[in-house]
């Protein structure tokens, strides 16, 4: 009974608390004021219309990459390809917008988002096909595909989109921008954009998909027991490929929305976009529950946006928030440690559970 | 350019770029042979690069030209300590190996850049080191006609050391009883346990050695290629080393060979300009080659059965 309740809300909550404590200890060691910094973090992320707008905008891609990771994970696959799928989605959306800029705004936006999502989906599906037909580990292929797409996109941006000597594509036409004047007006000129509502709608769709559709059920069945699913008539190969396709579609959509709503162009980059990895962190904290993902994304987004103001108001390096995020996932990962504590009777009653985690 | 000079350039750049990959890929084999999947090699390299660079900058004036070599060891120790996280999480607390490895990759850049800012007054990157690993010409071997010039002149000493260590690791795994025990833990921990092998101890050893070598890999990268530390010092080399380990079929010699090959692929964009046939090939092909080849090799030549049988599974005594 105890273990069951632990798997619900207690593990994420204790992990979050423990993560913040690790951050606080580190700040104390190096002579920074944790209380002041956490206060700045809260104000910087949720302390005004502008910062709330930024935090909500930053949630969009976290939610979508997390959902993508979750879909693959439900089918039993570890899709580390989020960063690459996000990147190709971003790239696809920008290319579409630049090439078809004469289309009416609504068609242009829908086309660009679809193009980005499809690009992400197809890229991810490669790993699914290889897994289904050759048994190739999706962990390895998605990692390799990440780096392949990083260099391909860099090459494509530099030689096809950017003007000579430049490292970025031109900006998209303003009618394709998801960050409309109206939204800028009501959110104090933040980058909050319509993509946020798309992301929330997708959360609902994914929830519906998992709970109310045959295909969603099949994905979870394959994740739980591949051979039993095969035996009961589910096409395992098809399910694997669909799971990876949807997973990539979602991450690609995340990249497409960020491309249209936030960046408005695409540049050459040395590194893969971090959001793909952070999306994984969000999904892991939420235990792959679509509704939980919204709250986990809010937390990590607030940490990231608030983290920017940490280094503005003090000389504390803003990387402290990434340390907190990594620590939280570390604690989520070692949930067995909490189970040991329960067995040894460290937690007596739910209220004291938090104190136990603090030790 | 004469053929000898071209070949000399090809070999020396290949060695320079392969050295960090060899060390890290060897590290990967230790961890995975003991049954712990290690996608956190990238993080271990980052910590090693950070530790070695800070040490180098701090002690260059006292230690002089020996600094980069001592820095390698310091980087190794940093990597070892950092890998303790992975060992504790996966071996003791039964965490999913890939989640734990991902935590290393999230934690390493955050922690290393945080500390860099603490040490260097808020700057996100360290100054450039003065004592780096320069070219090395072997005293006697370089006198051999042709080969001496191509292989042993103005080349990377640390790469030769890496290759030798590759052979030593192979000897360890396949010719010593400790190596056999470590492999048995990765193949069938229950059987190993029955024979009185301390499974937990060997898994810890595997992960910590992988941290040690991953740290050296990162340190070599910083001491011989980037010459400072920043968030972009290690950008994918850890994952490329993982690929080399798989390409090399979890065998130290295979991993060393694969790492050399990937080093060649990485150096081709640089030396391609000097080679008539290659100068027309777009560098993007060389950049994606290591990753594409890994996928192709996995699909065509390797089934599932090549990785250690119990790789990635947590060992729970009595089950």
XYZ file of C-alpha atoms in Angstrom:
678
model
C 0.000 0.000 0.000
C 2.731 2.382 0.963
C 4.694 1.694 -2.182
C 1.627 2.363 -4.269
C 0.958 5.758 -2.755
C 4.639 6.579 -3.135
C 4.396 6.074 -6.845
C 1.689 8.727 -7.014
C 2.520 12.175 -5.826
C 4.930 11.600 -2.991
C 7.998 10.652 -5.036
C 7.816 13.681 -7.346
C 7.143 16.019 -4.427
C 9.933 14.638 -2.279
C 12.263 14.689 -5.278
C 11.475 18.310 -6.053
C 12.041 19.269 -2.436
C 15.301 17.312 -2.300
C 16.431 18.951 -5.551
C 15.859 22.407 -4.118
C 17.740 21.430 -0.980
C 20.721 20.269 -3.039
C 20.659 23.634 -4.825
C 20.455 25.471 -1.497
C 23.360 23.513 -0.011
C 25.496 24.233 -3.059
C 24.684 27.941 -2.849
C 25.540 28.002 0.856
C 28.874 26.279 0.187
C 29.868 28.931 -2.329
C 28.585 31.826 -0.278
C 25.384 32.699 -2.116
C 22.113 33.354 -0.344
C 19.687 30.544 -1.197
C 16.583 32.204 0.247
C 17.236 35.445 -1.616
C 17.914 33.535 -4.841
C 14.862 31.311 -4.611
C 12.826 34.450 -3.931
C 14.284 36.130 -7.040
C 13.571 32.967 -8.950
C 9.924 33.050 -7.943
C 9.556 36.736 -8.759
C 11.441 36.353 -12.020
C 9.205 33.557 -13.202
C 5.776 34.340 -11.815
C 6.038 37.801 -10.293
C 4.391 39.817 -13.056
C 2.439 39.645 -16.289
C 5.583 39.744 -18.407
C 7.398 37.007 -16.518
C 4.293 34.817 -16.398
C 4.022 35.230 -20.165
C 7.639 34.142 -20.596
C 7.215 31.169 -18.272
C 4.082 29.999 -20.079
C 5.775 30.417 -23.461
C 8.773 28.385 -22.301
C 6.355 25.658 -21.180
C 5.145 25.033 -24.746
C 8.141 23.158 -26.057
C 8.746 21.469 -22.690
C 5.189 20.100 -22.733
C 5.387 18.909 -26.327
C 8.830 17.290 -26.114
C 7.798 15.692 -22.809
C 4.611 14.309 -24.367
C 6.684 12.975 -27.224
C 9.053 11.230 -24.849
C 6.089 9.889 -22.855
C 4.349 8.331 -25.869
C 7.467 6.387 -26.860
C 8.114 5.489 -23.253
C 4.597 4.045 -22.808
C 5.406 1.696 -25.665
C 8.576 0.717 -23.831
C 11.025 2.834 -25.827
C 13.519 5.360 -24.706
C 13.376 8.092 -27.314
C 16.449 10.256 -26.688
C 15.843 11.797 -30.100
C 13.789 14.695 -28.717
C 16.477 17.315 -29.370
C 16.909 16.238 -32.995
C 13.186 15.893 -33.653
C 12.589 19.322 -32.134
C 15.355 20.771 -34.298
C 14.091 19.275 -37.555
C 10.559 20.441 -36.666
C 11.830 23.961 -36.107
C 13.728 23.795 -39.382
C 10.758 22.373 -41.320
C 8.413 25.088 -40.064
C 10.824 27.892 -40.955
C 11.503 26.458 -44.424
C 7.775 26.160 -45.133
C 7.085 29.702 -43.950
C 9.914 31.148 -46.017
C 8.966 29.255 -49.193
C 5.214 29.815 -49.038
C 5.129 33.289 -47.558
C 2.475 34.326 -50.097
C -0.170 32.055 -48.511
C -2.864 33.556 -46.288
C -1.780 33.676 -42.651
C -3.916 30.823 -41.372
C -2.853 28.408 -44.145
C 0.749 29.456 -43.756
C 0.731 28.756 -40.029
C -1.122 25.453 -40.288
C 1.134 24.342 -43.138
C 4.278 25.285 -41.260
C 3.227 23.531 -38.071
C 2.228 20.398 -39.987
C 5.445 20.462 -41.963
C 7.526 20.753 -38.783
C 5.581 18.066 -36.950
C 5.767 15.673 -39.898
C 9.491 16.244 -40.274
C 9.965 15.361 -36.600
C 7.688 12.355 -36.943
C 9.425 10.936 -39.978
C 12.851 11.470 -38.450
C 11.791 9.626 -35.322
C 10.032 6.921 -37.333
C 13.390 5.887 -38.796
C 14.390 4.727 -35.326
C 11.012 3.012 -34.971
C 11.375 1.111 -38.237
C 14.909 0.006 -37.398
C 13.727 -1.123 -33.993
C 10.706 -2.978 -35.392
C 12.436 -4.797 -38.222
C 16.058 -5.143 -37.100
C 15.817 -4.956 -33.329
C 18.270 -2.045 -33.319
C 18.341 -0.268 -29.956
C 16.341 2.942 -30.255
C 18.519 4.524 -27.565
C 21.554 4.349 -29.818
C 19.802 5.200 -33.095
C 18.004 8.241 -31.691
C 21.275 9.563 -30.236
C 23.007 9.077 -33.585
C 20.060 10.618 -35.482
C 20.295 13.671 -33.197
C 23.816 14.418 -34.318
C 23.135 13.629 -37.956
C 20.257 16.097 -38.065
C 22.276 18.726 -36.169
C 24.914 18.760 -38.907
C 22.420 18.427 -41.752
C 20.342 21.352 -40.481
C 23.470 23.457 -39.929
C 24.553 22.677 -43.455
C 21.120 23.395 -44.921
C 20.722 26.677 -43.050
C 24.164 27.865 -44.052
C 24.047 26.889 -47.700
C 20.363 27.296 -48.586
C 18.636 29.671 -46.188
C 21.228 32.134 -44.931
C 22.569 34.893 -47.109
C 26.293 34.719 -47.797
C 28.438 35.210 -44.723
C 25.469 34.920 -42.377
C 24.683 32.072 -39.996
C 20.932 32.566 -39.764
C 17.976 32.330 -42.075
C 15.987 35.497 -42.828
C 13.094 36.214 -40.438
C 9.673 34.831 -41.253
C 6.893 37.175 -42.425
C 5.126 38.750 -39.477
C 1.726 37.306 -40.401
C 3.093 33.833 -39.569
C 4.176 34.897 -36.103
C 2.260 33.138 -33.345
C 3.187 35.914 -30.972
C 0.526 38.387 -32.162
C 0.216 42.052 -31.211
C -2.839 41.281 -29.168
C -0.950 38.782 -27.021
C 2.032 41.097 -26.752
C -0.327 43.836 -25.638
C -1.982 41.849 -22.858
C 1.243 40.206 -21.629
C 3.453 43.283 -21.393
C 5.375 42.421 -24.616
C 6.353 38.942 -23.541
C 6.957 36.163 -26.088
C 3.775 34.391 -24.971
C 2.074 33.045 -28.089
C -0.877 31.046 -29.364
C 1.270 27.919 -29.327
C 0.520 27.625 -25.625
C -3.119 26.828 -26.360
C -2.086 24.382 -29.077
C 0.133 22.621 -26.538
C -2.705 22.401 -24.008
C -5.028 21.027 -26.683
C -2.392 18.418 -27.556
C -2.186 17.425 -23.885
C -5.922 16.708 -24.041
C -5.529 14.782 -27.279
C -2.727 12.619 -25.907
C -4.717 11.933 -22.757
C -7.696 10.957 -24.929
C -5.455 8.853 -27.159
C -4.093 6.854 -24.258
C -7.353 6.407 -22.403
C -9.990 6.177 -25.087
C -8.514 4.808 -28.314
C -7.530 1.335 -29.459
C -4.186 2.451 -30.827
C -3.307 4.167 -27.551
C -4.230 1.039 -25.657
C -2.102 -1.074 -27.977
C 0.913 1.146 -27.384
C 0.622 0.662 -23.639
C 0.036 -3.063 -24.059
C 3.219 -3.423 -26.113
C 5.076 -1.386 -23.496
C 3.888 -3.702 -20.739
C 4.460 -7.006 -22.473
C 5.560 -7.338 -26.058
C 5.025 -11.071 -26.503
C 1.642 -11.108 -24.773
C 0.514 -8.298 -27.088
C 1.727 -10.212 -30.102
C -0.156 -13.267 -28.883
C -3.391 -11.329 -28.448
C -3.274 -10.134 -32.028
C -1.650 -6.703 -31.770
C 0.808 -5.995 -34.576
C 3.838 -5.186 -32.474
C 5.922 -3.905 -35.388
C 3.202 -1.496 -36.479
C 2.651 -0.319 -32.913
C 6.347 0.383 -32.382
C 6.495 2.439 -35.555
C 3.314 4.360 -34.693
C 4.583 5.100 -31.193
C 7.863 6.486 -32.520
C 6.021 8.438 -35.238
C 3.695 10.134 -32.752
C 6.591 10.731 -30.404
C 8.489 12.557 -33.136
C 5.400 14.424 -34.360
C 4.970 15.944 -30.911
C 8.621 16.958 -30.484
C 8.629 18.303 -34.052
C 5.499 20.340 -33.323
C 7.296 21.769 -30.305
C 10.150 22.898 -32.533
C 7.747 24.281 -35.143
C 5.837 26.360 -32.573
C 9.046 27.723 -31.067
C 10.259 28.529 -34.572
C 7.137 30.523 -35.454
C 6.326 31.938 -32.049
C 9.655 32.602 -30.423
C 12.731 32.508 -32.691
C 11.170 33.618 -36.014
C 14.217 32.230 -37.851
C 16.758 29.428 -37.533
C 20.516 29.682 -37.008
C 23.555 27.470 -37.205
C 24.265 25.977 -33.783
C 27.146 24.031 -32.269
C 24.964 22.111 -29.879
C 21.673 20.292 -29.944
C 18.801 22.296 -28.452
C 18.665 21.633 -24.706
C 14.891 21.660 -24.647
C 14.792 18.116 -25.961
C 16.681 16.864 -22.924
C 14.703 19.072 -20.564
C 11.500 17.655 -22.047
C 12.724 14.211 -21.030
C 13.278 15.533 -17.526
C 9.728 16.919 -17.453
C 8.264 13.596 -18.580
C 10.291 11.634 -16.035
C 9.193 13.903 -13.176
C 5.560 13.573 -14.293
C 5.901 9.778 -14.562
C 4.733 10.184 -18.162
C 1.247 11.291 -17.166
C -0.064 13.901 -19.679
C -1.740 16.042 -17.005
C 1.269 15.695 -14.726
C 3.452 16.875 -17.591
C 1.698 20.263 -17.577
C 2.598 20.814 -13.929
C 6.119 19.452 -14.267
C 6.622 21.705 -17.294
C 5.365 24.690 -15.297
C 7.890 23.922 -12.554
C 10.882 23.483 -14.879
C 9.856 26.412 -17.039
C 9.562 28.638 -13.987
C 12.982 27.439 -12.856
C 14.531 28.248 -16.223
C 12.878 31.643 -16.681
C 13.369 32.563 -13.031
C 16.953 31.375 -13.289
C 17.652 34.172 -15.741
C 16.844 36.750 -13.087
C 18.959 34.994 -10.448
C 22.093 36.159 -12.196
C 20.653 39.609 -12.853
C 19.965 40.422 -9.211
C 22.963 38.654 -7.674
C 26.256 37.199 -8.844
C 24.964 33.650 -8.390
C 25.527 31.720 -11.635
C 22.178 30.909 -13.258
C 23.369 27.348 -13.898
C 22.241 26.609 -10.349
C 18.724 26.009 -11.704
C 19.994 23.353 -14.115
C 21.724 21.680 -11.181
C 18.411 21.721 -9.294
C 16.617 20.212 -12.312
C 19.226 17.464 -12.738
C 19.093 16.706 -8.998
C 15.304 16.401 -9.089
C 15.527 13.815 -11.856
C 18.288 12.036 -9.969
C 15.988 11.675 -6.974
C 13.084 10.571 -9.177
C 15.433 7.974 -10.667
C 16.468 6.508 -7.338
C 12.915 6.030 -6.091
C 14.016 2.650 -4.773
C 15.879 4.570 -2.091
C 12.550 5.994 -0.927
C 11.054 2.511 -0.921
C 13.863 1.339 1.372
C 13.169 4.274 3.670
C 9.502 3.294 3.794
C 10.349 -0.310 4.592
C 12.629 0.774 7.383
C 9.825 2.950 8.741
C 11.477 6.297 8.091
C 8.136 7.747 7.087
C 5.486 7.637 9.753
C 2.387 9.191 8.295
C 2.277 11.201 5.123
C 2.987 14.566 6.719
C 6.423 13.566 7.828
C 7.318 12.166 4.435
C 8.716 15.497 3.331
C 11.028 15.766 6.297
C 12.357 12.305 5.556
C 13.318 13.341 2.072
C 15.137 16.338 3.382
C 17.708 14.309 5.225
C 52.141 18.851 -51.159
C 54.090 15.621 -51.235
C 52.487 12.300 -50.431
C 54.546 11.931 -47.275
C 53.421 15.302 -45.953
C 49.795 14.599 -46.786
C 49.914 11.239 -45.038
C 51.690 12.782 -42.073
C 48.922 15.366 -41.760
C 46.212 12.742 -42.115
C 47.686 10.520 -39.424
C 48.558 13.238 -36.954
C 45.131 14.949 -37.109
C 43.405 11.577 -36.932
C 45.404 10.720 -33.804
C 44.700 14.085 -32.195
C 40.950 13.714 -32.689
C 40.843 10.007 -31.915
C 42.694 10.154 -28.564
C 39.769 11.508 -26.473
C 37.396 9.087 -28.168
C 39.642 6.067 -27.491
C 39.908 6.761 -23.767
C 36.199 7.417 -23.390
C 35.138 4.435 -25.502
C 37.401 2.212 -23.388
C 35.678 3.640 -20.325
C 32.354 2.690 -21.859
C 33.430 -0.926 -22.301
C 34.286 -1.215 -18.597
C 30.910 0.012 -17.483
C 28.881 -1.994 -19.975
C 30.922 -5.166 -19.612
C 30.023 -5.061 -15.930
C 26.377 -4.698 -16.947
C 25.777 -0.982 -16.438
C 24.657 0.897 -19.551
C 26.479 4.179 -19.793
C 24.897 6.950 -21.839
C 26.500 9.371 -19.365
C 29.965 9.273 -20.965
C 29.400 12.779 -22.320
C 28.857 14.068 -18.778
C 31.954 12.280 -17.482
C 34.028 13.866 -20.258
C 32.680 17.316 -19.401
C 33.666 16.961 -15.744
C 37.096 15.620 -16.723
C 37.654 18.498 -19.136
C 36.636 20.981 -16.456
C 38.790 19.519 -13.692
C 41.868 19.196 -15.860
C 41.592 22.715 -17.260
C 41.224 24.333 -13.850
C 44.164 22.311 -12.530
C 46.256 23.176 -15.565
C 45.557 26.895 -15.224
C 46.282 26.836 -11.492
C 49.476 24.815 -11.491
C 51.037 25.569 -14.897
C 53.501 28.006 -13.372
C 54.758 25.522 -10.750
C 54.704 22.315 -12.758
C 55.837 23.647 -16.117
C 55.710 21.403 -19.149
C 54.583 18.336 -17.197
C 51.310 20.124 -16.300
C 49.089 18.686 -19.056
C 50.033 15.151 -18.067
C 49.285 15.693 -14.410
C 46.075 17.411 -15.522
C 45.021 14.228 -17.288
C 45.175 12.367 -14.000
C 43.260 15.115 -12.236
C 40.611 14.985 -14.972
C 40.465 11.229 -14.485
C 39.890 11.631 -10.747
C 37.141 14.190 -11.362
C 35.490 11.780 -13.785
C 35.812 8.932 -11.301
C 34.227 10.870 -8.457
C 31.445 12.095 -10.730
C 30.711 8.590 -11.999
C 30.053 7.585 -8.399
C 26.629 9.190 -8.908
C 25.885 6.735 -11.704
C 27.202 3.794 -9.707
C 25.221 4.607 -6.583
C 22.053 5.269 -8.574
C 22.175 2.183 -10.777
C 23.904 -0.415 -8.623
C 22.737 0.457 -5.135
C 19.416 2.185 -5.772
C 18.362 0.209 -8.858
C 17.688 3.308 -10.970
C 17.050 2.918 -14.678
C 20.502 3.094 -16.263
C 19.451 5.409 -19.042
C 17.688 7.832 -16.703
C 20.754 7.913 -14.484
C 23.055 8.426 -17.477
C 20.817 11.245 -18.652
C 21.086 12.826 -15.204
C 24.890 12.800 -15.582
C 24.564 14.552 -18.929
C 22.194 17.160 -17.474
C 24.235 17.629 -14.312
C 27.753 17.815 -15.749
C 27.491 20.972 -17.890
C 25.402 22.715 -15.222
C 27.822 21.902 -12.426
C 30.982 22.533 -14.448
C 29.862 25.903 -15.816
C 28.524 26.872 -12.371
C 31.927 26.176 -10.828
C 33.707 27.892 -13.724
C 31.694 31.031 -12.993
C 32.456 30.734 -9.285
C 36.203 30.401 -9.917
C 36.634 32.827 -12.820
C 34.572 35.790 -11.638
C 31.326 35.015 -13.362
C 32.809 34.120 -16.744
C 31.299 31.074 -18.417
C 34.599 29.959 -19.853
C 38.108 29.585 -18.519
C 41.135 31.430 -19.909
C 43.211 29.550 -22.487
C 45.819 27.205 -21.043
C 49.515 27.896 -21.702
C 50.767 24.379 -21.143
C 48.991 22.249 -23.698
C 49.785 18.894 -25.258
C 51.759 19.843 -28.304
C 53.211 17.787 -31.103
C 55.568 14.988 -30.275
C 58.289 13.417 -32.392
C 59.451 9.963 -31.340
C 63.255 9.988 -30.831
C 64.361 6.831 -32.683
C 61.233 5.667 -34.525
C 60.988 8.893 -36.509
C 64.294 8.025 -38.190
C 62.708 5.045 -39.990
C 62.390 5.979 -43.663
C 58.874 6.966 -44.804
C 57.003 5.348 -41.879
C 59.000 7.386 -39.402
C 57.972 10.587 -41.107
C 54.331 9.554 -41.595
C 53.565 7.988 -38.223
C 56.104 9.198 -35.693
C 56.869 12.820 -36.544
C 54.890 15.766 -35.130
C 52.184 13.500 -33.871
C 50.046 13.033 -30.777
C 51.859 11.150 -28.019
C 48.713 10.748 -25.961
C 46.995 8.932 -28.837
C 49.770 6.331 -28.875
C 49.380 5.941 -25.131
C 45.625 5.517 -25.653
C 46.179 2.754 -28.191
C 48.579 0.953 -25.863
C 46.024 1.234 -23.059
C 43.480 -0.236 -25.475
C 45.665 -3.326 -25.741
C 46.121 -3.447 -21.985
C 42.342 -3.290 -21.496
C 41.874 -6.112 -23.971
C 44.430 -8.153 -22.027
C 42.628 -7.311 -18.803
C 39.223 -8.458 -20.064
C 40.248 -11.584 -21.906
C 43.437 -12.781 -20.219
C 43.072 -12.027 -16.516
C 40.766 -13.592 -13.973
C 39.571 -10.218 -12.697
C 38.567 -9.300 -16.244
C 36.791 -12.605 -16.696
C 34.884 -12.004 -13.465
C 33.880 -8.533 -14.576
C 32.581 -9.900 -17.867
C 30.682 -12.652 -16.098
C 28.908 -10.043 -13.960
C 27.715 -8.332 -17.127
C 26.644 -11.569 -18.774
C 25.004 -13.456 -15.951
C 25.160 -11.812 -12.537
C 23.180 -14.552 -10.817
C 25.627 -17.237 -11.923
C 28.554 -15.001 -11.018
C 27.061 -14.443 -7.584
C 26.624 -18.168 -7.081
C 30.321 -18.625 -7.793
C 31.142 -16.217 -5.023
C 31.881 -13.173 -7.153
C 30.921 -9.931 -5.472
C 28.569 -8.593 -8.156
C 28.061 -5.211 -6.524
C 31.810 -4.646 -6.176
C 32.510 -5.455 -9.816
C 29.699 -3.246 -11.057
C 31.027 -0.357 -8.973
C 34.500 -1.044 -10.341
C 33.206 -1.036 -13.925
C 31.361 2.252 -13.556
C 34.173 3.993 -11.650
C 36.784 2.893 -14.203
C 34.525 4.221 -16.945
C 34.399 7.539 -15.083
C 38.193 7.482 -14.767
C 38.698 6.938 -18.506
C 35.848 9.263 -19.479
C 37.506 11.934 -17.356
C 40.817 11.358 -19.163
C 38.984 11.563 -22.491
C 37.527 14.937 -21.555
C 40.872 16.103 -20.223
C 42.650 15.133 -23.468
C 40.008 17.037 -25.409
C 40.594 20.168 -23.332
C 44.410 19.867 -23.170
C 45.007 19.171 -26.835
C 42.093 20.500 -28.903
C 39.941 23.218 -27.306
C 42.641 24.482 -24.875
C 40.094 25.930 -22.468
C 36.883 24.899 -20.794
C 33.413 26.154 -21.669
C 29.960 24.682 -22.185
C 30.900 23.754 -25.746
C 34.258 22.063 -25.031
C 32.603 18.663 -25.193
C 29.956 18.687 -27.890
C 28.944 15.142 -28.716
C 32.326 13.411 -28.251
C 30.891 11.354 -25.410
C 28.102 10.069 -27.621
C 30.569 9.450 -30.426
C 32.636 7.379 -27.999
C 29.514 5.440 -27.080
C 29.050 4.799 -30.781
C 32.680 3.669 -31.064
C 32.198 1.248 -28.201
C 29.149 -0.286 -29.899
C 30.798 -0.269 -33.304
C 33.710 -2.067 -31.640
C 31.333 -4.696 -30.263
C 32.052 -3.929 -26.596
C 35.629 -5.108 -27.167
C 38.482 -2.770 -26.115
C 40.434 -3.378 -29.316
C 37.313 -2.944 -31.439
C 36.468 0.243 -29.560
C 40.006 1.560 -30.080
C 39.846 0.804 -33.789
C 36.411 2.376 -34.150
C 37.551 5.458 -32.256
C 40.541 5.803 -34.603
C 38.188 5.528 -37.545
C 35.871 8.201 -36.104
C 38.934 10.342 -35.448
C 39.744 10.046 -39.132
C 36.186 11.033 -40.021
C 36.437 14.061 -37.719
C 39.758 15.131 -39.133
C 38.711 14.770 -42.778
C 36.896 18.129 -42.959
C 40.136 19.740 -41.782
C 42.583 17.887 -43.995
C 40.149 17.353 -46.881
C 41.119 20.712 -48.292
C 44.658 19.447 -48.976
C 43.640 16.230 -50.671
C 42.598 16.595 -54.325
C 39.819 13.951 -54.367
C 38.344 15.056 -51.060
C 38.422 18.803 -51.536
C 35.192 18.695 -53.548
C 33.317 16.591 -51.009
C 31.134 18.668 -48.740
C 32.287 18.572 -45.113
C 28.776 17.755 -43.885
C 29.315 14.180 -45.086
C 32.381 13.803 -42.922
C 30.523 15.277 -39.981
C 27.635 12.849 -40.125
C 29.736 9.845 -41.176
C 30.540 8.443 -37.683
C 26.895 8.523 -36.636
C 25.478 7.207 -39.903
C 28.057 4.417 -40.025
C 27.178 3.394 -36.472
C 23.507 3.046 -37.384
C 24.302 1.119 -40.559
C 26.702 -1.204 -38.756
C 24.159 -1.819 -36.018
C 21.479 -2.652 -38.546
C 23.509 -4.801 -40.894
C 26.139 -6.542 -38.825
C 24.941 -6.657 -35.273
C 21.890 -8.310 -33.867
C 20.774 -7.754 -30.312
C 23.036 -10.461 -29.046
C 26.325 -8.621 -29.078
C 25.923 -6.480 -25.984
C 26.677 -8.172 -22.656
C 23.614 -10.279 -21.899
C 22.656 -8.549 -18.674
C 23.612 -5.041 -19.829
C 21.143 -2.537 -18.433
C 19.445 -4.889 -15.990
C 19.605 -4.234 -12.314
C 20.835 -7.129 -10.254
C 18.571 -7.907 -7.357
C 19.967 -10.603 -5.161
C 17.702 -13.573 -4.640
C 15.453 -12.978 -7.628
